[in-house]
C-alpha cells in the first residue's frame, strides 16, 4: 500500500533515512520499492554498521499516533464492531454512504476510516499479537493501554535486521571509479588514455526502476563508440 513508510535509524548517523512507498513482507525479510530505495540511499551507512540496525515502519503516515488512537476508539464504538474480536475484525475503509452523517462534517476519528490502509488479515493478526493483545478480545473490551500499544505499533513498528540478500538477489552495487576521474562524454579515464569505464565499474547506483540498466546500456554505447574512434585514429597514425 502506498501509505506505508519506512524509516532507517542508525546510531552513528544524525540524520534518519526515510522513504515512503510500497512495502513487501516476505519469508526472508523486507523488500519492495521503499526498502530498495532506502537501502540505496543508506548504502554507506549500512556497510559501516555491518548491515545491522532497526527499521521503523509506519503503516498510517498520514496520521499522528494520537489521531490513530482516537480513530481506534471511534472504531471500537461502532455498533457493528463492538462485539467482534479484534483479531478477526481489522478496520476497513468505509464508503461515504455507509457513514451516519454528512462526510464533510466528519470528525477526524471518523474520517480516519477513509485513509486507513486495508491491511491483510494475517498482517493485522501479527500486529495485534505484537501489541500484546489477545486476538479474541472484543473491540469494546480494549483497555486504554491496549489501544495506545496498538496505535504505537501501527505508526512506529520497530523491525530489527541483520544481514542482507546474496549478490544474486541484489539490483546494483555501490562504489566504483569516481565520475570526476572520467571524461563522461567518452567514458574514458582522465589519467589513463584509452582506458574506458562503464556500468557498475563506475560509482553510480540508481534507485530501482530500470535506471541502472539504462546507465549500463548508455555508458556502454558511449564508451564503445569512443573506443572505436580511438582505435581508428591510432590506425591512421600508424599508416602515416
PDB file of C-alpha atoms in Angstrom:
ATOM      1  CA  UNK A   1       0.000   0.000   0.000  1.00  0.00           C
ATOM      2  CA  UNK A   2       1.337   3.451  -0.911  1.00  0.00           C
ATOM      3  CA  UNK A   3       0.644   4.746   2.582  1.00  0.00           C
ATOM      4  CA  UNK A   4       3.330   2.569   4.101  1.00  0.00           C
ATOM      5  CA  UNK A   5       6.529   4.297   5.135  1.00  0.00           C
ATOM      6  CA  UNK A   6       9.871   3.009   6.406  1.00  0.00           C
ATOM      7  CA  UNK A   7      12.494   4.805   8.411  1.00  0.00           C
ATOM      8  CA  UNK A   8      16.085   3.738   8.887  1.00  0.00           C
ATOM      9  CA  UNK A   9      17.722   4.607  12.226  1.00  0.00           C
ATOM     10  CA  UNK A  10      21.491   4.496  12.527  1.00  0.00           C
ATOM     11  CA  UNK A  11      23.399   5.025  15.772  1.00  0.00           C
ATOM     12  CA  UNK A  12      26.256   6.831  14.046  1.00  0.00           C
ATOM     13  CA  UNK A  13      24.116   8.889  11.700  1.00  0.00           C
ATOM     14  CA  UNK A  14      22.478  12.079  12.939  1.00  0.00           C
ATOM     15  CA  UNK A  15      20.002  12.110  10.050  1.00  0.00           C
ATOM     16  CA  UNK A  16      17.408   9.369   9.778  1.00  0.00           C
ATOM     17  CA  UNK A  17      16.768   7.995   6.309  1.00  0.00           C
ATOM     18  CA  UNK A  18      13.076   7.921   5.399  1.00  0.00           C
ATOM     19  CA  UNK A  19      11.207   6.504   2.411  1.00  0.00           C
ATOM     20  CA  UNK A  20       7.536   6.194   1.608  1.00  0.00           C
ATOM     21  CA  UNK A  21       6.069   3.669  -0.792  1.00  0.00           C
ATOM     22  CA  UNK A  22       5.154   0.043  -1.341  1.00  0.00           C
ATOM     23  CA  UNK A  23       6.458  -2.464   1.186  1.00  0.00           C
ATOM     24  CA  UNK A  24       6.711  -6.231   0.764  1.00  0.00           C
ATOM     25  CA  UNK A  25       6.980  -8.562   3.750  1.00  0.00           C
ATOM     26  CA  UNK A  26       8.497 -11.831   2.522  1.00  0.00           C
ATOM     27  CA  UNK A  27       9.504 -15.078   4.209  1.00  0.00           C
ATOM     28  CA  UNK A  28      13.123 -13.849   4.145  1.00  0.00           C
ATOM     29  CA  UNK A  29      12.617 -10.259   5.274  1.00  0.00           C
ATOM     30  CA  UNK A  30      11.543  -6.855   3.966  1.00  0.00           C
ATOM     31  CA  UNK A  31      11.563  -5.827   0.322  1.00  0.00           C
ATOM     32  CA  UNK A  32       9.660  -3.646  -2.128  1.00  0.00           C
ATOM     33  CA  UNK A  33      10.368  -0.214  -3.675  1.00  0.00           C
ATOM     34  CA  UNK A  34      10.518   1.668  -0.348  1.00  0.00           C
ATOM     35  CA  UNK A  35      13.072  -0.737   1.139  1.00  0.00           C
ATOM     36  CA  UNK A  36      15.131  -0.902  -2.062  1.00  0.00           C
ATOM     37  CA  UNK A  37      15.332   2.903  -2.273  1.00  0.00           C
ATOM     38  CA  UNK A  38      16.191   3.100   1.407  1.00  0.00           C
ATOM     39  CA  UNK A  39      18.986   0.561   1.062  1.00  0.00           C
ATOM     40  CA  UNK A  40      20.331   2.551  -1.889  1.00  0.00           C
ATOM     41  CA  UNK A  41      20.369   5.918  -0.142  1.00  0.00           C
ATOM     42  CA  UNK A  42      21.814   4.391   3.056  1.00  0.00           C
ATOM     43  CA  UNK A  43      24.317   2.083   1.330  1.00  0.00           C
ATOM     44  CA  UNK A  44      27.394   3.534   3.040  1.00  0.00           C
ATOM     45  CA  UNK A  45      25.785   3.657   6.487  1.00  0.00           C
ATOM     46  CA  UNK A  46      24.566   0.066   6.139  1.00  0.00           C
ATOM     47  CA  UNK A  47      28.060  -1.073   5.208  1.00  0.00           C
ATOM     48  CA  UNK A  48      29.561   0.765   8.185  1.00  0.00           C
ATOM     49  CA  UNK A  49      27.140  -0.848  10.656  1.00  0.00           C
ATOM     50  CA  UNK A  50      27.661  -4.271   9.030  1.00  0.00           C
ATOM     51  CA  UNK A  51      24.028  -4.416   7.968  1.00  0.00           C
ATOM     52  CA  UNK A  52      22.628  -4.408  11.471  1.00  0.00           C
ATOM     53  CA  UNK A  53      20.088  -1.915  12.733  1.00  0.00           C
ATOM     54  CA  UNK A  54      16.411  -1.116  13.168  1.00  0.00           C
ATOM     55  CA  UNK A  55      13.742  -0.063  10.692  1.00  0.00           C
ATOM     56  CA  UNK A  56      10.629   1.737  11.902  1.00  0.00           C
ATOM     57  CA  UNK A  57       7.522   1.030   9.830  1.00  0.00           C
ATOM     58  CA  UNK A  58       4.612   3.464   9.826  1.00  0.00           C
ATOM     59  CA  UNK A  59       1.517   1.900   8.290  1.00  0.00           C
ATOM     60  CA  UNK A  60      -0.522   5.135   8.576  1.00  0.00           C
ATOM     61  CA  UNK A  61       1.891   8.046   7.915  1.00  0.00           C
ATOM     62  CA  UNK A  62      -0.938  10.491   7.173  1.00  0.00           C
ATOM     63  CA  UNK A  63      -1.996  10.498  10.841  1.00  0.00           C
ATOM     64  CA  UNK A  64      -0.179  11.034  14.127  1.00  0.00           C
ATOM     65  CA  UNK A  65      -0.160   8.363  16.793  1.00  0.00           C
ATOM     66  CA  UNK A  66      -2.706  10.363  18.819  1.00  0.00           C
ATOM     67  CA  UNK A  67      -5.025  10.586  15.811  1.00  0.00           C
ATOM     68  CA  UNK A  68      -4.727   6.852  15.234  1.00  0.00           C
ATOM     69  CA  UNK A  69      -5.528   6.241  18.896  1.00  0.00           C
ATOM     70  CA  UNK A  70      -8.640   8.431  18.648  1.00  0.00           C
ATOM     71  CA  UNK A  71      -9.674   6.613  15.478  1.00  0.00           C
ATOM     72  CA  UNK A  72      -9.309   3.206  17.138  1.00  0.00           C
ATOM     73  CA  UNK A  73     -11.521   4.421  19.974  1.00  0.00           C
ATOM     74  CA  UNK A  74     -14.121   5.539  17.447  1.00  0.00           C
ATOM     75  CA  UNK A  75     -13.958   2.264  15.512  1.00  0.00           C
ATOM     76  CA  UNK A  76     -14.391   0.244  18.718  1.00  0.00           C
ATOM     77  CA  UNK A  77     -17.570   2.211  19.463  1.00  0.00           C
ATOM     78  CA  UNK A  78     -19.359   1.284  16.234  1.00  0.00           C
ATOM     79  CA  UNK A  79     -22.424  -0.883  16.808  1.00  0.00           C
ATOM     80  CA  UNK A  80     -21.465  -3.420  14.146  1.00  0.00           C
ATOM     81  CA  UNK A  81     -17.914  -3.716  15.521  1.00  0.00           C
ATOM     82  CA  UNK A  82     -18.188  -3.590  19.322  1.00  0.00           C
ATOM     83  CA  UNK A  83     -18.822  -7.312  19.798  1.00  0.00           C
ATOM     84  CA  UNK A  84     -16.359  -8.536  17.180  1.00  0.00           C
ATOM     85  CA  UNK A  85     -12.968  -9.996  18.056  1.00  0.00           C
ATOM     86  CA  UNK A  86     -10.056  -7.625  17.477  1.00  0.00           C
ATOM     87  CA  UNK A  87      -8.000 -10.332  15.801  1.00  0.00           C
ATOM     88  CA  UNK A  88     -10.575 -11.116  13.120  1.00  0.00           C
ATOM     89  CA  UNK A  89     -12.130  -7.691  12.513  1.00  0.00           C
ATOM     90  CA  UNK A  90      -9.449  -5.257  11.314  1.00  0.00           C
ATOM     91  CA  UNK A  91     -10.561  -1.693  10.494  1.00  0.00           C
ATOM     92  CA  UNK A  92     -11.706  -1.231   6.908  1.00  0.00           C
ATOM     93  CA  UNK A  93     -12.329   1.795   4.742  1.00  0.00           C
ATOM     94  CA  UNK A  94     -15.973   2.819   4.770  1.00  0.00           C
ATOM     95  CA  UNK A  95     -17.745   4.401   1.847  1.00  0.00           C
ATOM     96  CA  UNK A  96     -19.290   7.790   2.464  1.00  0.00           C
ATOM     97  CA  UNK A  97     -22.839   6.463   2.170  1.00  0.00           C
ATOM     98  CA  UNK A  98     -22.070   3.954   4.933  1.00  0.00           C
ATOM     99  CA  UNK A  99     -21.364   6.711   7.440  1.00  0.00           C
ATOM    100  CA  UNK A 100     -24.028   8.003   9.769  1.00  0.00           C
ATOM    101  CA  UNK A 101     -23.942  11.668   8.663  1.00  0.00           C
ATOM    102  CA  UNK A 102     -22.503  14.036   6.097  1.00  0.00           C
ATOM    103  CA  UNK A 103     -18.926  13.321   5.046  1.00  0.00           C
ATOM    104  CA  UNK A 104     -17.796  16.954   5.108  1.00  0.00           C
ATOM    105  CA  UNK A 105     -18.681  17.267   8.800  1.00  0.00           C
ATOM    106  CA  UNK A 106     -16.890  14.125   9.914  1.00  0.00           C
ATOM    107  CA  UNK A 107     -14.582  14.333  12.932  1.00  0.00           C
ATOM    108  CA  UNK A 108     -11.006  13.261  12.273  1.00  0.00           C
ATOM    109  CA  UNK A 109     -11.501   9.952  14.059  1.00  0.00           C
ATOM    110  CA  UNK A 110     -14.334   9.018  11.684  1.00  0.00           C
ATOM    111  CA  UNK A 111     -12.654  10.315   8.531  1.00  0.00           C
ATOM    112  CA  UNK A 112      -9.745   8.055   9.545  1.00  0.00           C
ATOM    113  CA  UNK A 113     -11.736   5.187   8.077  1.00  0.00           C
ATOM    114  CA  UNK A 114     -11.219   6.770   4.658  1.00  0.00           C
ATOM    115  CA  UNK A 115      -7.395   6.856   4.861  1.00  0.00           C
ATOM    116  CA  UNK A 116      -6.631   3.657   6.747  1.00  0.00           C
ATOM    117  CA  UNK A 117      -4.943   1.075   4.511  1.00  0.00           C
ATOM    118  CA  UNK A 118      -6.775  -2.237   4.260  1.00  0.00           C
ATOM    119  CA  UNK A 119      -4.155  -4.375   5.962  1.00  0.00           C
ATOM    120  CA  UNK A 120      -4.136  -8.105   5.135  1.00  0.00           C
ATOM    121  CA  UNK A 121      -5.744 -10.195   7.871  1.00  0.00           C
ATOM    122  CA  UNK A 122      -2.574 -12.177   8.592  1.00  0.00           C
ATOM    123  CA  UNK A 123      -0.564  -8.972   8.968  1.00  0.00           C
ATOM    124  CA  UNK A 124      -3.250  -7.435  11.189  1.00  0.00           C
ATOM    125  CA  UNK A 125      -3.286 -10.562  13.376  1.00  0.00           C
ATOM    126  CA  UNK A 126       0.503 -10.310  13.747  1.00  0.00           C
ATOM    127  CA  UNK A 127       0.282  -6.610  14.675  1.00  0.00           C
ATOM    128  CA  UNK A 128      -2.345  -7.444  17.298  1.00  0.00           C
ATOM    129  CA  UNK A 129      -0.151 -10.083  18.929  1.00  0.00           C
ATOM    130  CA  UNK A 130       2.864  -7.760  18.731  1.00  0.00           C
ATOM    131  CA  UNK A 131       0.766  -5.224  20.656  1.00  0.00           C
ATOM    132  CA  UNK A 132       0.327  -7.924  23.330  1.00  0.00           C
ATOM    133  CA  UNK A 133      -3.424  -8.069  22.763  1.00  0.00           C
ATOM    134  CA  UNK A 134      -5.357 -11.320  22.897  1.00  0.00           C
ATOM    135  CA  UNK A 135      -6.893 -11.681  19.396  1.00  0.00           C
ATOM    136  CA  UNK A 136     -10.111 -12.974  20.996  1.00  0.00           C
ATOM    137  CA  UNK A 137     -10.612  -9.705  22.883  1.00  0.00           C
ATOM    138  CA  UNK A 138     -13.747  -7.814  21.862  1.00  0.00           C
ATOM    139  CA  UNK A 139     -13.234  -4.350  20.401  1.00  0.00           C
ATOM    140  CA  UNK A 140     -15.398  -2.860  23.148  1.00  0.00           C
ATOM    141  CA  UNK A 141     -13.222  -4.523  25.800  1.00  0.00           C
ATOM    142  CA  UNK A 142      -9.921  -2.979  24.700  1.00  0.00           C
ATOM    143  CA  UNK A 143      -8.309  -1.031  27.522  1.00  0.00           C
ATOM    144  CA  UNK A 144      -6.709   2.385  27.090  1.00  0.00           C
ATOM    145  CA  UNK A 145      -3.274   0.798  27.496  1.00  0.00           C
ATOM    146  CA  UNK A 146      -4.004  -1.721  24.728  1.00  0.00           C
ATOM    147  CA  UNK A 147      -5.278   0.967  22.359  1.00  0.00           C
ATOM    148  CA  UNK A 148      -2.151   3.035  22.972  1.00  0.00           C
ATOM    149  CA  UNK A 149       0.016  -0.020  22.348  1.00  0.00           C
ATOM    150  CA  UNK A 150      -1.802  -0.801  19.088  1.00  0.00           C
ATOM    151  CA  UNK A 151      -1.553   2.807  17.867  1.00  0.00           C
ATOM    152  CA  UNK A 152       2.194   2.729  18.568  1.00  0.00           C
ATOM    153  CA  UNK A 153       2.637  -0.486  16.593  1.00  0.00           C
ATOM    154  CA  UNK A 154       0.634   0.903  13.660  1.00  0.00           C
ATOM    155  CA  UNK A 155       2.681   4.112  13.467  1.00  0.00           C
ATOM    156  CA  UNK A 156       6.147   3.041  14.607  1.00  0.00           C
ATOM    157  CA  UNK A 157       6.746  -0.710  14.402  1.00  0.00           C
ATOM    158  CA  UNK A 158      10.433  -1.485  15.106  1.00  0.00           C
ATOM    159  CA  UNK A 159      11.932  -4.256  12.983  1.00  0.00           C
ATOM    160  CA  UNK A 160      15.489  -5.311  13.811  1.00  0.00           C
ATOM    161  CA  UNK A 161      17.518  -6.533  10.865  1.00  0.00           C
ATOM    162  CA  UNK A 162      20.860  -8.226  10.379  1.00  0.00           C
ATOM    163  CA  UNK A 163      22.474  -9.202   7.118  1.00  0.00           C
ATOM    164  CA  UNK A 164      21.434  -8.687   3.507  1.00  0.00           C
ATOM    165  CA  UNK A 165      20.451 -10.688   0.471  1.00  0.00           C
ATOM    166  CA  UNK A 166      23.026 -12.604  -1.533  1.00  0.00           C
ATOM    167  CA  UNK A 167      24.717 -10.983  -4.530  1.00  0.00           C
ATOM    168  CA  UNK A 168      22.393 -12.874  -6.869  1.00  0.00           C
ATOM    169  CA  UNK A 169      19.411 -11.040  -5.401  1.00  0.00           C
ATOM    170  CA  UNK A 170      20.855  -7.507  -5.363  1.00  0.00           C
ATOM    171  CA  UNK A 171      19.989  -4.998  -8.075  1.00  0.00           C
ATOM    172  CA  UNK A 172      23.165  -2.929  -8.139  1.00  0.00           C
ATOM    173  CA  UNK A 173      26.369  -2.395  -6.159  1.00  0.00           C
ATOM    174  CA  UNK A 174      27.511   0.909  -4.665  1.00  0.00           C
ATOM    175  CA  UNK A 175      31.015   2.336  -5.152  1.00  0.00           C
ATOM    176  CA  UNK A 176      33.435   2.263  -8.082  1.00  0.00           C
ATOM    177  CA  UNK A 177      35.559   4.658 -10.120  1.00  0.00           C
ATOM    178  CA  UNK A 178      34.760   8.276  -9.242  1.00  0.00           C
ATOM    179  CA  UNK A 179      32.999  10.175 -12.009  1.00  0.00           C
ATOM    180  CA  UNK A 180      35.392  13.096 -11.545  1.00  0.00           C
ATOM    181  CA  UNK A 181      38.162  10.850 -12.921  1.00  0.00           C
ATOM    182  CA  UNK A 182      36.258  10.053 -16.107  1.00  0.00           C
ATOM    183  CA  UNK A 183      35.511  12.062 -19.274  1.00  0.00           C
ATOM    184  CA  UNK A 184      31.766  11.434 -19.316  1.00  0.00           C
ATOM    185  CA  UNK A 185      31.462  12.371 -22.995  1.00  0.00           C
ATOM    186  CA  UNK A 186      33.680   9.392 -23.851  1.00  0.00           C
ATOM    187  CA  UNK A 187      33.619   7.350 -20.623  1.00  0.00           C
ATOM    188  CA  UNK A 188      37.423   7.471 -20.824  1.00  0.00           C
ATOM    189  CA  UNK A 189      39.833   7.694 -17.904  1.00  0.00           C
ATOM    190  CA  UNK A 190      41.409  11.123 -17.465  1.00  0.00           C
ATOM    191  CA  UNK A 191      44.548   9.534 -16.008  1.00  0.00           C
ATOM    192  CA  UNK A 192      44.979   6.651 -18.460  1.00  0.00           C
ATOM    193  CA  UNK A 193      44.038   7.484 -22.093  1.00  0.00           C
ATOM    194  CA  UNK A 194      42.493   4.525 -23.888  1.00  0.00           C
ATOM    195  CA  UNK A 195      41.013   3.070 -20.676  1.00  0.00           C
ATOM    196  CA  UNK A 196      37.212   3.153 -20.555  1.00  0.00           C
ATOM    197  CA  UNK A 197      34.785   2.503 -17.695  1.00  0.00           C
ATOM    198  CA  UNK A 198      31.114   1.605 -17.980  1.00  0.00           C
ATOM    199  CA  UNK A 199      28.214   0.323 -15.896  1.00  0.00           C
ATOM    200  CA  UNK A 200      28.859  -0.795 -12.352  1.00  0.00           C
ATOM    201  CA  UNK A 201      32.601  -0.188 -12.679  1.00  0.00           C
ATOM    202  CA  UNK A 202      31.637   3.455 -12.025  1.00  0.00           C
ATOM    203  CA  UNK A 203      30.453   4.982  -8.759  1.00  0.00           C
ATOM    204  CA  UNK A 204      26.849   5.096  -9.954  1.00  0.00           C
ATOM    205  CA  UNK A 205      23.865   3.331  -8.388  1.00  0.00           C
ATOM    206  CA  UNK A 206      20.339   4.450  -9.096  1.00  0.00           C
ATOM    207  CA  UNK A 207      17.080   3.577  -7.369  1.00  0.00           C
ATOM    208  CA  UNK A 208      15.009   0.657  -8.577  1.00  0.00           C
ATOM    209  CA  UNK A 209      13.016   1.108 -11.750  1.00  0.00           C
ATOM    210  CA  UNK A 210      15.376   0.395 -14.646  1.00  0.00           C
ATOM    211  CA  UNK A 211      17.754   3.323 -14.100  1.00  0.00           C
ATOM    212  CA  UNK A 212      20.757   1.043 -13.571  1.00  0.00           C
ATOM    213  CA  UNK A 213      20.018  -0.943 -16.742  1.00  0.00           C
ATOM    214  CA  UNK A 214      19.763   2.280 -18.725  1.00  0.00           C
ATOM    215  CA  UNK A 215      23.034   3.547 -17.282  1.00  0.00           C
ATOM    216  CA  UNK A 216      24.820   0.344 -18.278  1.00  0.00           C
ATOM    217  CA  UNK A 217      23.434   0.430 -21.815  1.00  0.00           C
ATOM    218  CA  UNK A 218      24.093   4.142 -22.348  1.00  0.00           C
ATOM    219  CA  UNK A 219      27.586   4.240 -20.853  1.00  0.00           C
ATOM    220  CA  UNK A 220      28.465   1.063 -22.772  1.00  0.00           C
ATOM    221  CA  UNK A 221      27.330   2.616 -26.033  1.00  0.00           C
ATOM    222  CA  UNK A 222      29.232   5.864 -25.419  1.00  0.00           C
ATOM    223  CA  UNK A 223      32.394   4.005 -24.395  1.00  0.00           C
ATOM    224  CA  UNK A 224      32.133   1.631 -27.368  1.00  0.00           C
ATOM    225  CA  UNK A 225      31.854   4.468 -29.893  1.00  0.00           C
ATOM    226  CA  UNK A 226      34.718   6.360 -28.231  1.00  0.00           C
ATOM    227  CA  UNK A 227      36.936   3.262 -28.106  1.00  0.00           C
ATOM    228  CA  UNK A 228      36.274   2.567 -31.801  1.00  0.00           C
ATOM    229  CA  UNK A 229      37.125   6.181 -32.689  1.00  0.00           C
ATOM    230  CA  UNK A 230      40.362   5.915 -30.701  1.00  0.00           C
ATOM    231  CA  UNK A 231      41.298   2.667 -32.458  1.00  0.00           C
ATOM    232  CA  UNK A 232      40.659   4.173 -35.891  1.00  0.00           C
ATOM    233  CA  UNK A 233      42.702   7.256 -35.007  1.00  0.00           C
ATOM    234  CA  UNK A 234      45.629   5.114 -33.868  1.00  0.00           C
ATOM    235  CA  UNK A 235      45.398   3.030 -37.059  1.00  0.00           C
ATOM    236  CA  UNK A 236      45.574   6.174 -39.217  1.00  0.00           C
ATOM    237  CA  UNK A 237      48.605   7.417 -37.287  1.00  0.00           C
ATOM    238  CA  UNK A 238      50.392   4.105 -37.853  1.00  0.00           C
ATOM    239  CA  UNK A 239      49.694   4.291 -41.581  1.00  0.00           C
ATOM    240  CA  UNK A 240      51.195   7.760 -41.745  1.00  0.00           C
TER     241      UNK A 240
END
